């Protein structure tokens, strides 16, 4: 996946001189995860460059550049490192179009490696998608496949408004046999990754692979589970989610972030409202716990895994099927 994101950035830089890539250590070093490896050497330090250790300044500079016709792509070295820039994101990035009655848009991308599973600690493993999804004016996407990492990032750079691009760190090393650019659905579309008939697992980002593994393991229990990859948290493809759950009659939402007031909670509420008469059991959530991110030795207890997902599936009143 890391190589796909790198290729997407390279292609954007090659095709559009208005695109600039910058952040902490993205230039000579190529980023902590080497996502920007080689870009400064190929496109010059004017187009891909290092910034001071000042996230608020990084995003603030991107705001000014986007207001003047450029298309900045900034990297928050880790998801939680963006918190010092949150005032810029909420007060200016998200509101500029509305504040100016549509006369000033901010076509910019904020890339953020997010989620756990690599032995990091708090500030390095957060899943803060709910903060952004709760802020009107932001588009929020989270790829789960190599093809989507490329396709969604290309779409994000071309998007007319600001996009929060959440990159699942633990999937950086995932591999797929795919020739880029591979055809992908646009921003705003969910995808059924695995068809099934007995229940729907709804997931996004790193949790999609967990859901797919759970669906495969569920075959031993005689359960045929459908897996829907949300892909685009904002805008949310309600139609695909609702159609799947109305078809299967049962749903479990899987996400790494703490469950309280989360994106998983919003999706569960939506499905309960829109699918109430088709549901054979209450919608369940399998999420991270409502705690600060734990130490590396304990994160496997915190993150949703196949066992926890199957435990939730088992509670969906199968005896009524």
mmCIF file of C-alpha atoms in Angstrom:
data_model
loop_
_atom_site.group_PDB
_atom_site.id
_atom_site.type_symbol
_atom_site.label_atom_id
_atom_site.label_comp_id
_atom_site.label_asym_id
_atom_site.label_seq_id
_atom_site.Cartn_x
_atom_site.Cartn_y
_atom_site.Cartn_z
ATOM 1 C CA UNK A 1 0.000 0.000 0.000
ATOM 2 C CA UNK A 2 2.834 2.412 0.806
ATOM 3 C CA UNK A 3 4.136 2.096 -2.744
ATOM 4 C CA UNK A 4 0.666 2.780 -4.158
ATOM 5 C CA UNK A 5 0.364 5.996 -2.155
ATOM 6 C CA UNK A 6 3.851 7.022 -3.265
ATOM 7 C CA UNK A 7 2.891 6.362 -6.886
ATOM 8 C CA UNK A 8 -0.303 8.384 -6.518
ATOM 9 C CA UNK A 9 1.640 11.356 -5.172
ATOM 10 C CA UNK A 10 4.236 11.035 -7.938
ATOM 11 C CA UNK A 11 1.546 10.959 -10.616
ATOM 12 C CA UNK A 12 -0.206 13.988 -9.121
ATOM 13 C CA UNK A 13 3.063 15.932 -9.034
ATOM 14 C CA UNK A 14 3.827 14.945 -12.628
ATOM 15 C CA UNK A 15 0.424 15.897 -13.998
ATOM 16 C CA UNK A 16 -0.339 19.107 -12.142
ATOM 17 C CA UNK A 17 2.201 21.816 -11.274
ATOM 18 C CA UNK A 18 -0.217 23.177 -8.702
ATOM 19 C CA UNK A 19 0.371 20.104 -6.486
ATOM 20 C CA UNK A 20 2.864 20.440 -3.618
ATOM 21 C CA UNK A 21 3.789 17.808 -1.025
ATOM 22 C CA UNK A 22 5.194 18.848 2.319
ATOM 23 C CA UNK A 23 5.438 17.974 5.990
ATOM 24 C CA UNK A 24 7.927 16.810 8.598
ATOM 25 C CA UNK A 25 10.755 14.731 7.067
ATOM 26 C CA UNK A 26 8.922 14.128 3.777
ATOM 27 C CA UNK A 27 11.744 15.582 1.685
ATOM 28 C CA UNK A 28 15.228 14.051 1.878
ATOM 29 C CA UNK A 29 14.215 11.260 4.273
ATOM 30 C CA UNK A 30 11.073 10.356 2.334
ATOM 31 C CA UNK A 31 8.854 10.282 5.415
ATOM 32 C CA UNK A 32 8.830 8.048 8.492
ATOM 33 C CA UNK A 33 7.128 5.307 6.488
ATOM 34 C CA UNK A 34 8.926 6.248 3.225
ATOM 35 C CA UNK A 35 5.638 7.269 1.618
ATOM 36 C CA UNK A 36 7.294 10.239 -0.095
ATOM 37 C CA UNK A 37 10.509 8.397 -0.913
ATOM 38 C CA UNK A 38 12.183 9.812 -4.022
ATOM 39 C CA UNK A 39 9.663 12.585 -4.662
ATOM 40 C CA UNK A 40 11.963 15.447 -3.670
ATOM 41 C CA UNK A 41 14.767 14.052 -5.814
ATOM 42 C CA UNK A 42 12.516 13.671 -8.854
ATOM 43 C CA UNK A 43 10.324 16.759 -8.588
ATOM 44 C CA UNK A 44 12.637 19.086 -6.720
ATOM 45 C CA UNK A 45 12.665 20.545 -3.219
ATOM 46 C CA UNK A 46 10.273 23.262 -4.357
ATOM 47 C CA UNK A 47 7.492 20.707 -4.968
ATOM 48 C CA UNK A 48 8.262 18.271 -2.116
ATOM 49 C CA UNK A 49 9.854 19.759 0.953
ATOM 50 C CA UNK A 50 10.402 19.523 4.695
ATOM 51 C CA UNK A 51 8.706 21.820 7.172
ATOM 52 C CA UNK A 52 9.466 22.812 10.752
ATOM 53 C CA UNK A 53 8.035 20.648 13.525
ATOM 54 C CA UNK A 54 4.843 22.740 13.675
ATOM 55 C CA UNK A 55 1.630 21.046 12.555
ATOM 56 C CA UNK A 56 -0.489 24.170 12.951
ATOM 57 C CA UNK A 57 1.936 26.018 10.684
ATOM 58 C CA UNK A 58 1.939 23.181 8.132
ATOM 59 C CA UNK A 59 -1.841 23.231 7.788
ATOM 60 C CA UNK A 60 -1.994 27.010 7.984
ATOM 61 C CA UNK A 61 0.474 27.289 5.101
ATOM 62 C CA UNK A 62 -1.611 24.803 3.123
ATOM 63 C CA UNK A 63 -4.690 26.954 3.680
ATOM 64 C CA UNK A 64 -2.937 29.978 2.228
ATOM 65 C CA UNK A 65 -1.599 27.998 -0.729
ATOM 66 C CA UNK A 66 -5.014 26.500 -1.533
ATOM 67 C CA UNK A 67 -6.620 29.940 -1.329
ATOM 68 C CA UNK A 68 -4.168 31.060 -4.004
ATOM 69 C CA UNK A 69 -4.838 28.299 -6.515
ATOM 70 C CA UNK A 70 -2.404 25.598 -5.418
ATOM 71 C CA UNK A 71 -3.261 22.034 -4.392
ATOM 72 C CA UNK A 72 -1.207 21.239 -1.284
ATOM 73 C CA UNK A 73 -0.915 17.695 0.061
ATOM 74 C CA UNK A 74 0.384 17.741 3.619
ATOM 75 C CA UNK A 75 1.516 14.857 5.787
ATOM 76 C CA UNK A 76 0.760 14.629 9.485
ATOM 77 C CA UNK A 77 3.530 12.285 10.554
ATOM 78 C CA UNK A 78 1.122 10.390 12.816
ATOM 79 C CA UNK A 79 -2.624 10.842 13.240
ATOM 80 C CA UNK A 80 -2.462 12.301 16.733
ATOM 81 C CA UNK A 81 0.289 14.726 15.743
ATOM 82 C CA UNK A 82 -2.471 16.658 13.951
ATOM 83 C CA UNK A 83 -4.083 17.786 17.195
ATOM 84 C CA UNK A 84 -1.998 21.007 17.391
ATOM 85 C CA UNK A 85 -3.382 21.803 13.914
ATOM 86 C CA UNK A 86 -6.963 21.056 14.891
ATOM 87 C CA UNK A 87 -7.872 24.720 15.268
ATOM 88 C CA UNK A 88 -6.687 25.381 11.713
ATOM 89 C CA UNK A 89 -8.613 22.356 10.416
ATOM 90 C CA UNK A 90 -11.892 23.092 12.190
ATOM 91 C CA UNK A 91 -11.921 26.876 12.069
ATOM 92 C CA UNK A 92 -10.434 27.489 8.621
ATOM 93 C CA UNK A 93 -10.009 24.354 6.478
ATOM 94 C CA UNK A 94 -13.540 23.116 7.079
ATOM 95 C CA UNK A 95 -15.328 26.472 7.043
ATOM 96 C CA UNK A 96 -13.694 28.527 4.296
ATOM 97 C CA UNK A 97 -16.142 27.664 1.515
ATOM 98 C CA UNK A 98 -19.168 28.344 3.701
ATOM 99 C CA UNK A 99 -17.624 31.448 5.263
ATOM 100 C CA UNK A 100 -17.001 32.982 1.849
ATOM 101 C CA UNK A 101 -20.424 31.988 0.470
ATOM 102 C CA UNK A 102 -18.755 29.554 -1.908
ATOM 103 C CA UNK A 103 -16.335 32.016 -3.460
ATOM 104 C CA UNK A 104 -13.193 30.487 -1.861
ATOM 105 C CA UNK A 105 -12.690 26.728 -1.765
ATOM 106 C CA UNK A 106 -9.729 24.866 -0.311
ATOM 107 C CA UNK A 107 -8.682 21.964 -2.547
ATOM 108 C CA UNK A 108 -6.152 20.415 -0.190
ATOM 109 C CA UNK A 109 -5.404 16.992 1.265
ATOM 110 C CA UNK A 110 -4.302 16.239 4.805
ATOM 111 C CA UNK A 111 -2.716 12.773 4.851
ATOM 112 C CA UNK A 112 -2.581 11.096 8.255
ATOM 113 C CA UNK A 113 -1.176 7.637 9.044
ATOM 114 C CA UNK A 114 -3.689 6.324 11.576
ATOM 115 C CA UNK A 115 -4.670 3.357 13.705
ATOM 116 C CA UNK A 116 -2.665 0.804 15.636
ATOM 117 C CA UNK A 117 -1.318 -2.669 15.185
ATOM 118 C CA UNK A 118 2.364 -1.824 14.647
ATOM 119 C CA UNK A 119 3.515 -1.659 18.256
ATOM 120 C CA UNK A 120 3.223 2.102 18.610
ATOM 121 C CA UNK A 121 1.887 3.944 21.628
ATOM 122 C CA UNK A 122 -0.562 6.763 22.235
ATOM 123 C CA UNK A 123 -0.004 9.723 19.893
ATOM 124 C CA UNK A 124 1.243 7.146 17.341
ATOM 125 C CA UNK A 125 -1.767 4.828 17.125
ATOM 126 C CA UNK A 126 -4.881 6.971 17.494
ATOM 127 C CA UNK A 127 -7.987 6.625 15.335
ATOM 128 C CA UNK A 128 -9.436 10.132 15.339
ATOM 129 C CA UNK A 129 -11.770 9.896 12.360
ATOM 130 C CA UNK A 130 -14.779 10.851 14.485
ATOM 131 C CA UNK A 131 -13.352 14.338 15.116
ATOM 132 C CA UNK A 132 -13.132 15.006 11.391
ATOM 133 C CA UNK A 133 -16.375 13.268 10.436
ATOM 134 C CA UNK A 134 -18.185 15.418 13.017
ATOM 135 C CA UNK A 135 -16.873 18.612 11.400
ATOM 136 C CA UNK A 136 -19.044 19.828 8.494
ATOM 137 C CA UNK A 137 -16.978 20.892 5.509
ATOM 138 C CA UNK A 138 -14.488 18.028 5.571
ATOM 139 C CA UNK A 139 -14.423 14.978 3.333
ATOM 140 C CA UNK A 140 -13.005 11.935 5.140
ATOM 141 C CA UNK A 141 -11.780 8.765 3.414
ATOM 142 C CA UNK A 142 -9.920 5.648 4.569
ATOM 143 C CA UNK A 143 -8.618 3.114 2.024
ATOM 144 C CA UNK A 144 -8.366 -0.572 2.877
ATOM 145 C CA UNK A 145 -6.833 -1.926 -0.330
ATOM 146 C CA UNK A 146 -3.815 -1.129 -2.453
ATOM 147 C CA UNK A 147 -5.980 -0.120 -5.400
ATOM 148 C CA UNK A 148 -8.083 2.171 -3.229
ATOM 149 C CA UNK A 149 -5.012 3.756 -1.644
ATOM 150 C CA UNK A 150 -3.998 4.879 -5.114
ATOM 151 C CA UNK A 151 -7.450 5.647 -6.500
ATOM 152 C CA UNK A 152 -8.835 7.462 -3.482
ATOM 153 C CA UNK A 153 -5.708 9.595 -3.102
ATOM 154 C CA UNK A 154 -5.836 10.620 -6.758
ATOM 155 C CA UNK A 155 -9.501 11.482 -6.292
ATOM 156 C CA UNK A 156 -8.734 13.383 -3.081
ATOM 157 C CA UNK A 157 -6.127 15.575 -4.763
ATOM 158 C CA UNK A 158 -8.603 16.357 -7.554
ATOM 159 C CA UNK A 159 -11.437 16.987 -5.061
ATOM 160 C CA UNK A 160 -12.613 20.627 -4.969
ATOM 161 C CA UNK A 161 -12.746 20.752 -1.157
ATOM 162 C CA UNK A 162 -10.482 19.644 1.717
ATOM 163 C CA UNK A 163 -10.027 15.911 2.251
ATOM 164 C CA UNK A 164 -8.771 14.106 5.349
ATOM 165 C CA UNK A 165 -6.982 11.055 3.954
ATOM 166 C CA UNK A 166 -6.560 8.426 6.666
ATOM 167 C CA UNK A 167 -3.884 5.838 5.880
ATOM 168 C CA UNK A 168 -4.036 2.592 7.913
ATOM 169 C CA UNK A 169 -0.447 2.215 9.106
ATOM 170 C CA UNK A 170 -0.616 -1.525 9.573
ATOM 171 C CA UNK A 171 -1.659 -1.934 5.939
ATOM 172 C CA UNK A 172 1.345 -0.014 4.578
ATOM 173 C CA UNK A 173 3.103 -3.364 4.060
ATOM 174 C CA UNK A 174 0.075 -5.115 2.539
ATOM 175 C CA UNK A 175 0.546 -6.413 -0.989
ATOM 176 C CA UNK A 176 -1.824 -7.032 -3.890
ATOM 177 C CA UNK A 177 -1.312 -8.089 -7.473
ATOM 178 C CA UNK A 178 -2.616 -4.953 -9.101
ATOM 179 C CA UNK A 179 -1.624 -2.782 -12.035
ATOM 180 C CA UNK A 180 -2.018 0.894 -11.248
ATOM 181 C CA UNK A 181 -4.093 2.811 -11.963
ATOM 182 C CA UNK A 182 -6.642 0.111 -11.190
ATOM 183 C CA UNK A 183 -10.333 0.960 -11.571
ATOM 184 C CA UNK A 184 -11.897 1.940 -8.223
ATOM 185 C CA UNK A 185 -15.154 3.418 -7.072
ATOM 186 C CA UNK A 186 -15.147 7.212 -6.529
ATOM 187 C CA UNK A 187 -15.262 9.060 -3.212
ATOM 188 C CA UNK A 188 -18.716 8.625 -1.689
ATOM 189 C CA UNK A 189 -19.166 4.968 -2.656
ATOM 190 C CA UNK A 190 -18.956 1.923 -0.406
ATOM 191 C CA UNK A 191 -18.044 -1.487 -1.812
ATOM 192 C CA UNK A 192 -19.233 -4.996 -0.983
ATOM 193 C CA UNK A 193 -15.905 -6.802 -0.537
ATOM 194 C CA UNK A 194 -17.492 -10.177 0.153
ATOM 195 C CA UNK A 195 -21.113 -11.136 -0.567
ATOM 196 C CA UNK A 196 -23.052 -13.033 2.078
ATOM 197 C CA UNK A 197 -26.565 -13.803 3.219
ATOM 198 C CA UNK A 198 -26.662 -14.213 7.017
ATOM 199 C CA UNK A 199 -25.315 -10.894 8.360
ATOM 200 C CA UNK A 200 -23.393 -7.800 7.239
ATOM 201 C CA UNK A 201 -20.033 -6.748 8.660
ATOM 202 C CA UNK A 202 -19.504 -3.015 8.077
ATOM 203 C CA UNK A 203 -15.901 -1.801 8.336
ATOM 204 C CA UNK A 204 -13.413 0.726 6.995
ATOM 205 C CA UNK A 205 -9.658 1.203 6.914
ATOM 206 C CA UNK A 206 -7.676 -1.424 8.832
ATOM 207 C CA UNK A 207 -10.829 -3.121 10.131
ATOM 208 C CA UNK A 208 -11.833 -4.308 6.656
ATOM 209 C CA UNK A 209 -9.154 -6.989 6.721
ATOM 210 C CA UNK A 210 -10.329 -8.054 10.194
ATOM 211 C CA UNK A 211 -13.911 -8.294 8.919
ATOM 212 C CA UNK A 212 -12.859 -10.343 5.901
ATOM 213 C CA UNK A 213 -10.883 -12.728 8.103
ATOM 214 C CA UNK A 214 -13.870 -13.046 10.440
ATOM 215 C CA UNK A 215 -16.179 -13.768 7.519
ATOM 216 C CA UNK A 216 -13.857 -16.512 6.344
ATOM 217 C CA UNK A 217 -13.631 -18.005 9.847
ATOM 218 C CA UNK A 218 -17.418 -17.817 10.201
ATOM 219 C CA UNK A 219 -17.831 -20.390 7.461
ATOM 220 C CA UNK A 220 -16.867 -23.040 10.025
ATOM 221 C CA UNK A 221 -19.901 -21.954 12.046
ATOM 222 C CA UNK A 222 -22.125 -22.173 8.998
ATOM 223 C CA UNK A 223 -22.532 -18.386 8.768
ATOM 224 C CA UNK A 224 -22.326 -16.652 5.408
ATOM 225 C CA UNK A 225 -21.264 -13.076 6.210
ATOM 226 C CA UNK A 226 -21.261 -10.114 3.858
ATOM 227 C CA UNK A 227 -18.477 -7.538 4.252
ATOM 228 C CA UNK A 228 -19.045 -3.910 3.235
ATOM 229 C CA UNK A 229 -16.027 -1.592 3.024
ATOM 230 C CA UNK A 230 -17.220 1.960 3.808
ATOM 231 C CA UNK A 231 -14.157 3.598 2.094
ATOM 232 C CA UNK A 232 -15.695 7.080 2.296
ATOM 233 C CA UNK A 233 -16.735 8.066 5.835
ATOM 234 C CA UNK A 234 -17.860 11.513 4.660
ATOM 235 C CA UNK A 235 -19.795 11.476 2.393
ATOM 236 C CA UNK A 236 -21.208 8.156 3.589
ATOM 237 C CA UNK A 237 -22.765 5.780 1.068
ATOM 238 C CA UNK A 238 -25.941 5.111 3.027
ATOM 239 C CA UNK A 239 -27.603 3.394 0.075
ATOM 240 C CA UNK A 240 -25.102 0.524 -0.153
ATOM 241 C CA UNK A 241 -25.014 0.005 3.622
ATOM 242 C CA UNK A 242 -28.783 -0.001 3.973
ATOM 243 C CA UNK A 243 -29.307 -2.282 0.971
ATOM 244 C CA UNK A 244 -26.873 -4.832 2.396
ATOM 245 C CA UNK A 245 -28.392 -4.883 5.884
ATOM 246 C CA UNK A 246 -31.949 -5.017 4.576
ATOM 247 C CA UNK A 247 -30.867 -8.036 2.567
ATOM 248 C CA UNK A 248 -29.129 -9.900 5.418
ATOM 249 C CA UNK A 249 -31.230 -8.647 8.339
ATOM 250 C CA UNK A 250 -28.297 -8.448 10.746
ATOM 251 C CA UNK A 251 -25.286 -6.153 11.133
ATOM 252 C CA UNK A 252 -22.057 -5.722 13.086
ATOM 253 C CA UNK A 253 -20.008 -2.535 12.699
ATOM 254 C CA UNK A 254 -16.252 -3.019 13.180
ATOM 255 C CA UNK A 255 -13.807 -0.155 13.826
ATOM 256 C CA UNK A 256 -10.616 0.442 15.829
ATOM 257 C CA UNK A 257 -11.586 3.770 17.387
ATOM 258 C CA UNK A 258 -13.153 3.864 20.867
ATOM 259 C CA UNK A 259 -16.843 3.115 20.502
ATOM 260 C CA UNK A 260 -18.417 6.003 22.416
ATOM 261 C CA UNK A 261 -19.636 8.792 20.079
ATOM 262 C CA UNK A 262 -17.778 7.171 17.208
ATOM 263 C CA UNK A 263 -18.220 6.685 13.461
ATOM 264 C CA UNK A 264 -19.228 3.105 14.303
ATOM 265 C CA UNK A 265 -21.938 4.498 16.592
ATOM 266 C CA UNK A 266 -23.225 6.767 13.822
ATOM 267 C CA UNK A 267 -23.383 3.899 11.325
ATOM 268 C CA UNK A 268 -25.119 1.653 13.864
ATOM 269 C CA UNK A 269 -27.710 4.359 14.552
ATOM 270 C CA UNK A 270 -28.247 4.930 10.838
ATOM 271 C CA UNK A 271 -28.795 1.226 10.187
ATOM 272 C CA UNK A 272 -31.163 0.938 13.149
ATOM 273 C CA UNK A 273 -33.246 3.842 11.832
ATOM 274 C CA UNK A 274 -33.266 2.889 8.166
ATOM 275 C CA UNK A 275 -33.450 -0.908 8.494
ATOM 276 C CA UNK A 276 -35.543 -1.309 11.641
ATOM 277 C CA UNK A 277 -38.302 -3.400 10.075
ATOM 278 C CA UNK A 278 -35.796 -5.632 8.273
ATOM 279 C CA UNK A 279 -33.605 -6.333 11.315
ATOM 280 C CA UNK A 280 -33.767 -9.700 13.064
ATOM 281 C CA UNK A 281 -31.446 -8.510 15.835
ATOM 282 C CA UNK A 282 -30.055 -5.233 17.198
ATOM 283 C CA UNK A 283 -27.074 -3.786 15.329
ATOM 284 C CA UNK A 284 -23.867 -4.559 17.227
ATOM 285 C CA UNK A 285 -20.559 -2.688 17.388
ATOM 286 C CA UNK A 286 -17.063 -4.116 17.856
ATOM 287 C CA UNK A 287 -14.638 -1.274 18.517
ATOM 288 C CA UNK A 288 -11.597 -0.250 20.489
ATOM 289 C CA UNK A 289 -12.255 0.323 24.175
ATOM 290 C CA UNK A 290 -12.982 3.768 25.612
ATOM 291 C CA UNK A 291 -9.456 4.219 26.947
ATOM 292 C CA UNK A 292 -6.255 6.000 25.891
ATOM 293 C CA UNK A 293 -4.376 3.820 23.426
ATOM 294 C CA UNK A 294 -2.609 1.099 25.432
ATOM 295 C CA UNK A 295 1.027 0.022 25.460
ATOM 296 C CA UNK A 296 2.287 -2.187 22.606
ATOM 297 C CA UNK A 297 2.075 -5.310 24.764
ATOM 298 C CA UNK A 298 -1.635 -4.740 25.353
ATOM 299 C CA UNK A 299 -2.856 -3.381 22.018
ATOM 300 C CA UNK A 300 -3.951 -6.822 20.776
ATOM 301 C CA UNK A 301 -6.528 -6.790 23.587
ATOM 302 C CA UNK A 302 -7.712 -3.323 22.546
ATOM 303 C CA UNK A 303 -8.064 -3.794 18.807
ATOM 304 C CA UNK A 304 -11.043 -5.652 17.332
ATOM 305 C CA UNK A 305 -9.987 -9.105 16.170
ATOM 306 C CA UNK A 306 -11.647 -12.093 14.545
ATOM 307 C CA UNK A 307 -12.652 -13.624 17.871
ATOM 308 C CA UNK A 308 -14.404 -10.468 19.095
ATOM 309 C CA UNK A 309 -16.195 -10.039 15.785
ATOM 310 C CA UNK A 310 -17.417 -13.640 15.825
ATOM 311 C CA UNK A 311 -18.539 -13.269 19.435
ATOM 312 C CA UNK A 312 -20.696 -10.323 18.329
ATOM 313 C CA UNK A 313 -22.039 -12.233 15.338
ATOM 314 C CA UNK A 314 -22.971 -15.117 17.636
ATOM 315 C CA UNK A 315 -25.306 -12.841 19.609
ATOM 316 C CA UNK A 316 -27.441 -11.964 16.577
ATOM 317 C CA UNK A 317 -30.273 -14.321 17.583
ATOM 318 C CA UNK A 318 -29.385 -17.088 15.165
ATOM 319 C CA UNK A 319 -32.014 -19.338 16.696
ATOM 320 C CA UNK A 320 -34.656 -17.144 15.008
ATOM 321 C CA UNK A 321 -33.151 -17.631 11.569
#
